[in-house]
Amino acid sequence: MTSTLPIRLPLDGEAASGSRNTQLPQFEGSAHAKAILFGEHAVVYGAPAIAVPIHELAAEARVDSAADGLRIESELFSGEAAAAPAKLQPIVTAIHAALAYSGAQNAAIRVQILSAIPHSRGLGSSAAVAAAVARAVTNWAGVQLTTAGLYDIVQQAERVAHGNPSGLDARAVTSDGAIRFDFGAVSPVRIGAPLSFVLADSGLAGSTAEAVGAVRVRREQNPQAMDRYMSHLAEIAEGAIEDLARGDRFAIGARMRDAHDMLQAIGVSSATLDGLVLAANEAGALGAKLTGGGLGGCIIALAHSADHAEQLGSALRDAGATRTWTATVPTA
Ligand code: MEV
C-alpha cells in the first residue's frame, strides 16, 4: 500500500543508508477522517446520525518486529509504550487490544504513527489512529481482522479517549461511504449527487468528553427543552436521508443551518464556531454547521461545486479559520 499522506514515514533503514532495508518488512494500516453531517450529540440519546468519510485526510500506522518491548514512534511521543503520556493512552490501548485480538499479547514490536488528521477537531482523529493501528498490528500478526473485531478495538481506544462514545466515530472512520448510525447499527446512505464540502478549523481544541458531559448536565437541569432540541435534531437527520438520496443540495444546506441552530441551543457551539458558520453562509455556502463534539474544532460548509468549496475555504481563512480542507463525497 502506498502512503496517502502528505508526509511520508521513513522506510526502515532509509534514514541511515538512503535505501530500503528489505530484511525488516513493515506492515501498514490506515484509516480516514470523518465529518458528522447530522446528529452529533443527539446520537448519544438514540437519534440517528449521518457521517461522511473524509478520504482527503488519513492516519497511517506501520508495524515491524523489535528486539524487545513495545515501542511507539509518533509526532507527540517516541519511546517505550509503558512510558507514553496520557495523551497517547488511547493509542497504547489500541495496540494492546490489537495484539490481544491477534493472540500476540507479549509481542515485541515497533509501531510508527503518522496522522494528517488534526486531533481534538471533531474529525475522528483518535478513532482513525486506533483503526490504523488495529489494521497494521493485525497485518503484522498475519491475522484476519473482521469488521466486528476492528470496531471492538477502536471502541476500546475511544473509551479511553472520550469516556462513553456512541460508536459513531468508530464506524465512520472505517466505512468507505456515507453512513447512517442508529443505536450502533450502521447502514449505507445513498448520495444522489456529488457533494463538495469545506471544513474549517477554529484553531481551538474541542474535547468530546467535555462537550458530551456538558450536554448531559444541561439535560438533567432542563430535560424538556433539551429533549425537544434532541427530537428536532433526530428529525433533521431523518429528513436529510431523503435529501441526500435525491442529491438536493439546497435542502441539505437548509438542514445544516437548522442543525447548527439546534447545536447552539444545546450549548456546544462557541462564538468562534458561530462566526465561521456566519462567514460561510455570507460567502454563499448552501449551509454550514459545527461538526463533531463542538466547543472548538471545525465547521463544515456545503458548497455548490468543488471550485466553490475552494472559494469558501479562502473566505473562511479570511474570517479567521486557521486551516481549511475541501472534500468531495461522490455519488453512491
Ligand atoms: C463526536 O464525534 C460525536 C458525539 O456525538 C459523541 C459520540 O457520538 O460519542 C459528540
CSV table of C-alpha atoms and ligand atoms in Angstrom, one decimal:
chain,number,residue,atom,x,y,z
A,1,MET,CA,0.0,0.0,0.0
A,2,THR,CA,1.3,3.4,-0.8
A,3,SER,CA,1.0,6.3,1.7
A,4,THR,CA,-1.8,8.7,1.1
A,5,LEU,CA,-0.3,11.2,3.5
A,6,PRO,CA,1.4,14.5,2.5
A,7,ILE,CA,4.4,13.5,4.7
A,8,ARG,CA,5.8,10.0,4.4
A,9,LEU,CA,7.2,7.9,7.2
A,10,PRO,CA,10.9,7.0,6.6
A,11,LEU,CA,11.1,3.4,5.5
A,12,ASP,CA,13.2,1.2,7.8
A,13,GLY,CA,16.9,1.7,7.2
A,14,GLU,CA,16.3,4.6,4.9
A,15,ALA,CA,17.5,7.3,7.3
A,16,ALA,CA,20.9,5.6,7.7
A,17,SER,CA,21.5,4.3,4.2
A,18,GLY,CA,19.1,6.1,1.9
A,19,SER,CA,17.8,2.8,0.6
A,20,ARG,CA,15.1,0.4,1.9
A,21,ASN,CA,16.1,-2.3,4.2
A,22,THR,CA,14.2,-5.3,2.8
A,23,GLN,CA,15.3,-7.5,5.8
A,24,LEU,CA,12.7,-5.9,8.0
A,25,PRO,CA,9.3,-5.9,6.5
A,26,GLN,CA,6.8,-3.3,7.7
A,27,PHE,CA,3.1,-3.8,7.9
A,28,GLU,CA,0.8,-1.0,7.3
A,29,GLY,CA,-2.7,0.1,8.2
A,30,SER,CA,-4.6,3.3,7.5
A,31,ALA,CA,-8.0,5.0,8.2
A,32,HIS,CA,-9.6,8.2,7.0
A,33,ALA,CA,-11.1,11.1,8.9
A,34,LYS,CA,-14.9,11.6,9.2
A,35,ALA,CA,-17.3,14.5,9.4
A,36,ILE,CA,-20.6,14.3,11.0
A,37,LEU,CA,-23.2,15.9,8.8
A,38,PHE,CA,-26.2,15.4,11.1
A,39,GLY,CA,-27.0,14.0,14.6
A,40,GLU,CA,-23.9,14.6,16.7
A,41,HIS,CA,-24.8,14.7,20.4
A,42,ALA,CA,-28.4,13.6,19.7
A,43,VAL,CA,-26.9,10.2,18.6
A,44,VAL,CA,-25.8,9.7,22.3
A,45,TYR,CA,-29.6,9.8,23.2
A,46,GLY,CA,-30.7,7.4,20.4
A,47,ALA,CA,-31.2,9.8,17.5
A,48,PRO,CA,-30.0,8.7,14.0
A,49,ALA,CA,-26.7,10.3,12.8
A,50,ILE,CA,-25.2,10.7,9.4
A,51,ALA,CA,-21.4,10.8,8.8
A,52,VAL,CA,-19.3,11.1,5.7
A,53,PRO,CA,-15.8,9.9,5.1
A,54,ILE,CA,-13.1,12.5,4.6
A,55,HIS,CA,-10.7,10.5,2.4
A,56,GLU,CA,-8.6,13.6,1.9
A,57,LEU,CA,-7.2,13.3,5.5
A,58,ALA,CA,-5.8,10.0,6.7
A,59,ALA,CA,-4.0,8.4,9.6
A,60,GLU,CA,-1.4,5.7,9.0
A,61,ALA,CA,0.4,3.2,11.2
A,62,ARG,CA,3.4,0.9,10.4
A,63,VAL,CA,4.5,-2.0,12.5
A,64,ASP,CA,7.7,-4.1,12.4
A,65,SER,CA,9.2,-6.6,14.8
A,66,ALA,CA,11.5,-5.2,17.5
A,67,ALA,CA,14.2,-6.9,19.6
A,68,ASP,CA,12.2,-6.5,22.7
A,69,GLY,CA,9.5,-4.3,24.2
A,70,LEU,CA,6.7,-2.3,22.7
A,71,ARG,CA,7.9,1.0,21.1
A,72,ILE,CA,5.8,3.8,19.7
A,73,GLU,CA,7.1,6.5,17.4
A,74,SER,CA,4.8,9.4,16.7
A,75,GLU,CA,4.9,13.2,16.4
A,76,LEU,CA,3.8,13.6,20.1
A,77,PHE,CA,6.0,10.9,21.7
A,78,SER,CA,8.6,8.3,20.8
A,79,GLY,CA,9.7,5.7,23.3
A,80,GLU,CA,8.5,2.7,25.2
A,81,ALA,CA,4.7,2.4,25.3
A,82,ALA,CA,4.8,1.9,29.1
A,83,ALA,CA,6.3,5.5,29.4
A,84,ALA,CA,3.8,7.1,27.0
A,85,PRO,CA,2.0,10.2,28.3
A,86,ALA,CA,-1.8,10.3,29.0
A,87,LYS,CA,-2.5,11.8,25.5
A,88,LEU,CA,-1.2,8.6,23.9
A,89,GLN,CA,-3.2,6.2,26.1
A,90,PRO,CA,-5.9,5.6,23.5
A,91,ILE,CA,-3.1,4.5,21.1
A,92,VAL,CA,-1.5,2.3,23.7
A,93,THR,CA,-4.9,0.8,24.3
A,94,ALA,CA,-5.4,0.1,20.6
A,95,ILE,CA,-2.0,-1.6,20.3
A,96,HIS,CA,-2.7,-3.8,23.3
A,97,ALA,CA,-6.2,-4.6,22.1
A,98,ALA,CA,-5.0,-5.4,18.6
A,99,LEU,CA,-2.2,-7.6,20.0
A,100,ALA,CA,-4.7,-9.4,22.2
A,101,TYR,CA,-7.0,-9.9,19.2
A,102,SER,CA,-4.1,-11.4,17.3
A,103,GLY,CA,-3.2,-13.7,20.2
A,104,ALA,CA,0.2,-12.0,20.4
A,105,GLN,CA,0.0,-10.2,23.8
A,106,ASN,CA,3.7,-10.3,24.5
A,107,ALA,CA,5.0,-9.5,21.1
A,108,ALA,CA,7.9,-7.1,20.7
A,109,ILE,CA,7.1,-4.6,18.1
A,110,ARG,CA,7.6,-1.0,17.0
A,111,VAL,CA,4.6,1.0,16.0
A,112,GLN,CA,5.1,4.1,13.9
A,113,ILE,CA,2.2,6.5,13.6
A,114,LEU,CA,1.7,9.4,11.3
A,115,SER,CA,-1.6,11.2,11.0
A,116,ALA,CA,-2.6,14.1,8.8
A,117,ILE,CA,-5.9,14.4,10.8
A,118,PRO,CA,-5.7,17.2,13.3
A,119,HIS,CA,-6.6,16.0,16.8
A,120,SER,CA,-9.4,17.5,19.0
A,121,ARG,CA,-11.0,19.0,16.0
A,122,GLY,CA,-14.1,16.7,15.6
A,123,LEU,CA,-12.7,14.9,12.6
A,124,GLY,CA,-12.3,11.5,14.2
A,125,SER,CA,-8.5,11.6,14.7
A,126,SER,CA,-8.4,9.3,17.7
A,127,ALA,CA,-10.7,6.7,16.1
A,128,ALA,CA,-8.8,6.8,12.8
A,129,VAL,CA,-5.4,6.4,14.5
A,130,ALA,CA,-6.8,3.5,16.5
A,131,ALA,CA,-8.2,1.9,13.4
A,132,ALA,CA,-4.9,2.4,11.5
A,133,VAL,CA,-3.1,0.7,14.5
A,134,ALA,CA,-5.6,-2.2,14.6
A,135,ARG,CA,-5.1,-2.8,10.9
A,136,ALA,CA,-1.3,-2.5,11.0
A,137,VAL,CA,-0.9,-4.7,14.0
A,138,THR,CA,-3.2,-7.5,12.7
A,139,ASN,CA,-1.4,-7.3,9.3
A,140,TRP,CA,1.9,-7.7,11.1
A,141,ALA,CA,0.5,-10.7,13.1
A,142,GLY,CA,-1.0,-12.2,9.9
A,143,VAL,CA,-4.4,-12.3,11.4
A,144,GLN,CA,-7.7,-11.6,9.6
A,145,LEU,CA,-9.4,-8.5,11.1
A,146,THR,CA,-13.1,-8.8,11.0
A,147,THR,CA,-15.4,-5.7,10.9
A,148,ALA,CA,-16.6,-6.6,14.4
A,149,GLY,CA,-13.0,-7.0,15.7
A,150,LEU,CA,-12.0,-3.7,14.2
A,151,TYR,CA,-15.0,-1.9,15.8
A,152,ASP,CA,-14.2,-3.5,19.2
A,153,ILE,CA,-10.6,-2.5,19.2
A,154,VAL,CA,-11.4,1.1,18.1
A,155,GLN,CA,-14.2,1.4,20.7
A,156,GLN,CA,-11.7,0.2,23.5
A,157,ALA,CA,-9.4,3.1,22.5
A,158,GLU,CA,-12.3,5.5,22.1
A,159,ARG,CA,-13.5,4.8,25.7
A,160,VAL,CA,-10.1,5.8,26.9
A,161,ALA,CA,-10.2,8.9,24.7
A,162,HIS,CA,-13.8,10.1,25.3
A,163,GLY,CA,-15.4,8.1,28.1
A,164,ASN,CA,-18.6,6.7,26.7
A,165,PRO,CA,-18.6,7.1,22.9
A,166,SER,CA,-21.7,6.2,20.9
A,167,GLY,CA,-19.6,4.2,18.4
A,168,LEU,CA,-20.4,6.6,15.5
A,169,ASP,CA,-16.8,7.7,15.1
A,170,ALA,CA,-15.5,4.1,15.2
A,171,ARG,CA,-18.0,3.2,12.4
A,172,ALA,CA,-17.5,6.4,10.4
A,173,VAL,CA,-13.7,6.2,10.1
A,174,THR,CA,-13.8,2.6,8.9
A,175,SER,CA,-16.7,3.0,6.4
A,176,ASP,CA,-15.8,3.9,2.8
A,177,GLY,CA,-19.0,5.8,2.1
A,178,ALA,CA,-21.6,7.9,3.9
A,179,ILE,CA,-23.3,6.1,6.8
A,180,ARG,CA,-26.4,6.3,8.9
A,181,PHE,CA,-25.9,5.2,12.5
A,182,ASP,CA,-28.8,4.2,14.7
A,183,PHE,CA,-28.2,2.7,18.2
A,184,GLY,CA,-25.0,1.1,17.0
A,185,ALA,CA,-26.5,-0.2,13.7
A,186,VAL,CA,-24.9,1.1,10.5
A,187,SER,CA,-26.4,1.4,7.1
A,188,PRO,CA,-25.1,3.0,3.9
A,189,VAL,CA,-26.6,6.3,2.8
A,190,ARG,CA,-27.4,6.9,-0.8
A,191,ILE,CA,-25.9,10.1,-2.2
A,192,GLY,CA,-27.7,11.2,-5.4
A,193,ALA,CA,-25.2,13.9,-6.5
A,194,PRO,CA,-21.6,14.6,-5.5
A,195,LEU,CA,-21.3,16.9,-2.5
A,196,SER,CA,-18.4,19.4,-2.1
A,197,PHE,CA,-17.6,20.5,1.4
A,198,VAL,CA,-15.1,22.7,3.1
A,199,LEU,CA,-14.0,22.0,6.6
A,200,ALA,CA,-12.7,25.0,8.6
A,201,ASP,CA,-10.7,24.8,11.7
A,202,SER,CA,-11.5,27.3,14.5
A,203,GLY,CA,-7.9,26.7,15.8
A,204,LEU,CA,-9.4,25.8,19.2
A,205,ALA,CA,-9.3,22.3,20.6
A,206,GLY,CA,-12.7,20.8,21.5
A,207,SER,CA,-12.9,17.9,24.0
A,208,THR,CA,-15.6,15.5,23.0
A,209,ALA,CA,-15.8,14.1,26.5
A,210,GLU,CA,-16.3,17.6,27.9
A,211,ALA,CA,-18.9,18.5,25.4
A,212,VAL,CA,-20.9,15.3,25.9
A,213,GLY,CA,-20.6,15.8,29.7
A,214,ALA,CA,-21.9,19.4,29.4
A,215,VAL,CA,-24.9,18.3,27.4
A,216,ARG,CA,-25.6,15.6,30.0
A,217,VAL,CA,-25.6,18.2,32.8
A,218,ARG,CA,-27.8,20.6,30.8
A,219,ARG,CA,-30.3,17.8,30.0
A,220,GLU,CA,-30.5,16.9,33.7
A,221,GLN,CA,-31.2,20.5,34.5
A,222,ASN,CA,-33.7,21.2,31.7
A,223,PRO,CA,-35.0,17.9,30.4
A,224,GLN,CA,-38.0,19.2,28.5
A,225,ALA,CA,-36.2,21.8,26.4
A,226,MET,CA,-33.2,19.6,25.8
A,227,ASP,CA,-35.4,16.7,24.7
A,228,ARG,CA,-37.2,19.0,22.3
A,229,TYR,CA,-33.9,20.0,20.7
A,230,MET,CA,-32.7,16.4,20.6
A,231,SER,CA,-36.0,15.3,18.9
A,232,HIS,CA,-35.6,18.1,16.4
A,233,LEU,CA,-32.0,17.0,15.6
A,234,ALA,CA,-33.4,13.5,15.1
A,235,GLU,CA,-36.0,14.8,12.6
A,236,ILE,CA,-33.3,16.8,10.8
A,237,ALA,CA,-31.2,13.7,10.3
A,238,GLU,CA,-34.1,11.5,9.4
A,239,GLY,CA,-35.3,14.1,6.8
A,240,ALA,CA,-31.8,14.5,5.4
A,241,ILE,CA,-31.7,10.8,4.3
A,242,GLU,CA,-34.2,11.6,1.5
A,243,ASP,CA,-32.5,14.9,0.5
A,244,LEU,CA,-29.1,13.1,0.3
A,245,ALA,CA,-30.6,10.4,-1.9
A,246,ARG,CA,-32.1,13.0,-4.2
A,247,GLY,CA,-28.9,15.0,-4.2
A,248,ASP,CA,-30.9,18.0,-3.2
A,249,ARG,CA,-28.0,20.4,-2.1
A,250,PHE,CA,-30.4,23.2,-1.2
A,251,ALA,CA,-32.4,21.1,1.1
A,252,ILE,CA,-29.3,19.5,2.7
A,253,GLY,CA,-27.8,23.0,3.2
A,254,ALA,CA,-31.1,24.2,4.9
A,255,ARG,CA,-31.0,21.3,7.2
A,256,MET,CA,-27.3,22.0,8.1
A,257,ARG,CA,-28.3,25.6,9.1
A,258,ASP,CA,-31.2,24.2,11.2
A,259,ALA,CA,-28.9,21.7,12.8
A,260,HIS,CA,-26.4,24.4,13.7
A,261,ASP,CA,-29.1,26.4,15.4
A,262,MET,CA,-30.0,23.3,17.5
A,263,LEU,CA,-26.4,22.6,18.4
A,264,GLN,CA,-26.1,26.2,19.5
A,265,ALA,CA,-29.3,25.7,21.6
A,266,ILE,CA,-27.9,22.6,23.4
A,267,GLY,CA,-24.7,24.6,24.2
A,268,VAL,CA,-22.0,23.0,22.2
A,269,SER,CA,-21.2,25.9,19.8
A,270,SER,CA,-19.0,28.9,20.6
A,271,ALA,CA,-18.6,32.4,19.4
A,272,THR,CA,-15.7,31.4,17.1
A,273,LEU,CA,-17.7,28.5,15.6
A,274,ASP,CA,-20.8,30.7,15.1
A,275,GLY,CA,-18.6,33.3,13.4
A,276,LEU,CA,-17.2,30.8,11.0
A,277,VAL,CA,-20.7,29.4,10.2
A,278,LEU,CA,-21.9,33.0,9.6
A,279,ALA,CA,-18.9,33.7,7.4
A,280,ALA,CA,-19.5,30.5,5.3
A,281,ASN,CA,-23.2,31.5,4.9
A,282,GLU,CA,-22.3,35.0,3.9
A,283,ALA,CA,-19.8,33.7,1.3
A,284,GLY,CA,-22.6,31.7,-0.3
A,285,ALA,CA,-22.5,28.3,1.3
A,286,LEU,CA,-25.6,26.3,0.9
A,287,GLY,CA,-25.5,25.6,4.7
A,288,ALA,CA,-22.9,25.3,7.4
A,289,LYS,CA,-22.7,23.9,10.9
A,290,LEU,CA,-20.2,22.8,13.5
A,291,THR,CA,-19.2,19.2,13.1
A,292,GLY,CA,-18.4,16.7,15.9
A,293,GLY,CA,-18.3,17.4,19.6
A,294,GLY,CA,-18.0,21.2,19.2
A,295,LEU,CA,-16.9,23.7,21.9
A,296,GLY,CA,-14.0,24.1,19.5
A,297,GLY,CA,-12.9,22.1,16.5
A,298,CYS,CA,-14.3,22.6,13.0
A,299,ILE,CA,-17.3,23.7,11.0
A,300,ILE,CA,-18.4,22.0,7.8
A,301,ALA,CA,-20.0,24.0,5.0
A,302,LEU,CA,-21.7,22.7,1.8
A,303,ALA,CA,-20.6,24.3,-1.5
A,304,HIS,CA,-22.2,24.4,-4.9
A,305,SER,CA,-19.2,22.7,-6.5
A,306,ALA,CA,-15.5,21.8,-5.8
A,307,ASP,CA,-14.4,25.2,-7.1
A,308,HIS,CA,-16.9,26.9,-4.9
A,309,ALA,CA,-15.6,24.9,-1.9
A,310,GLU,CA,-12.1,26.3,-2.6
A,311,GLN,CA,-13.6,29.9,-2.7
A,312,LEU,CA,-15.4,29.2,0.6
A,313,GLY,CA,-12.1,28.0,2.1
A,314,SER,CA,-10.5,31.2,1.2
A,315,ALA,CA,-13.4,33.3,2.7
A,316,LEU,CA,-13.2,31.2,5.8
A,317,ARG,CA,-9.4,31.7,6.2
A,318,ASP,CA,-10.0,35.4,5.8
A,319,ALA,CA,-12.7,35.1,8.6
A,320,GLY,CA,-10.1,33.6,10.9
A,321,ALA,CA,-10.1,29.8,10.2
A,322,THR,CA,-6.6,28.6,11.0
A,323,ARG,CA,-6.8,25.9,8.3
A,324,THR,CA,-9.4,24.7,5.8
A,325,TRP,CA,-9.7,21.4,3.8
A,326,THR,CA,-12.0,20.7,0.9
A,327,ALA,CA,-13.6,17.3,0.5
A,328,THR,CA,-15.9,15.7,-2.0
A,329,VAL,CA,-18.4,12.9,-1.2
A,330,PRO,CA,-19.1,11.1,-4.5
A,331,THR,CA,-22.4,9.8,-5.7
A,332,ALA,CA,-23.1,6.4,-4.2
B,1,MEV,C1,-18.2,13.0,18.4
B,1,MEV,O1,-17.6,12.9,17.2
B,1,MEV,C2,-19.7,12.7,18.2
B,1,MEV,C3,-20.6,12.9,19.5
B,1,MEV,O2,-21.9,12.6,19.1
B,1,MEV,C4,-20.1,11.9,20.6
B,1,MEV,C5,-20.4,10.4,20.3
B,1,MEV,O3,-21.2,10.1,19.3
B,1,MEV,O4,-19.9,9.6,21.0
B,1,MEV,C6,-20.5,14.3,20.1
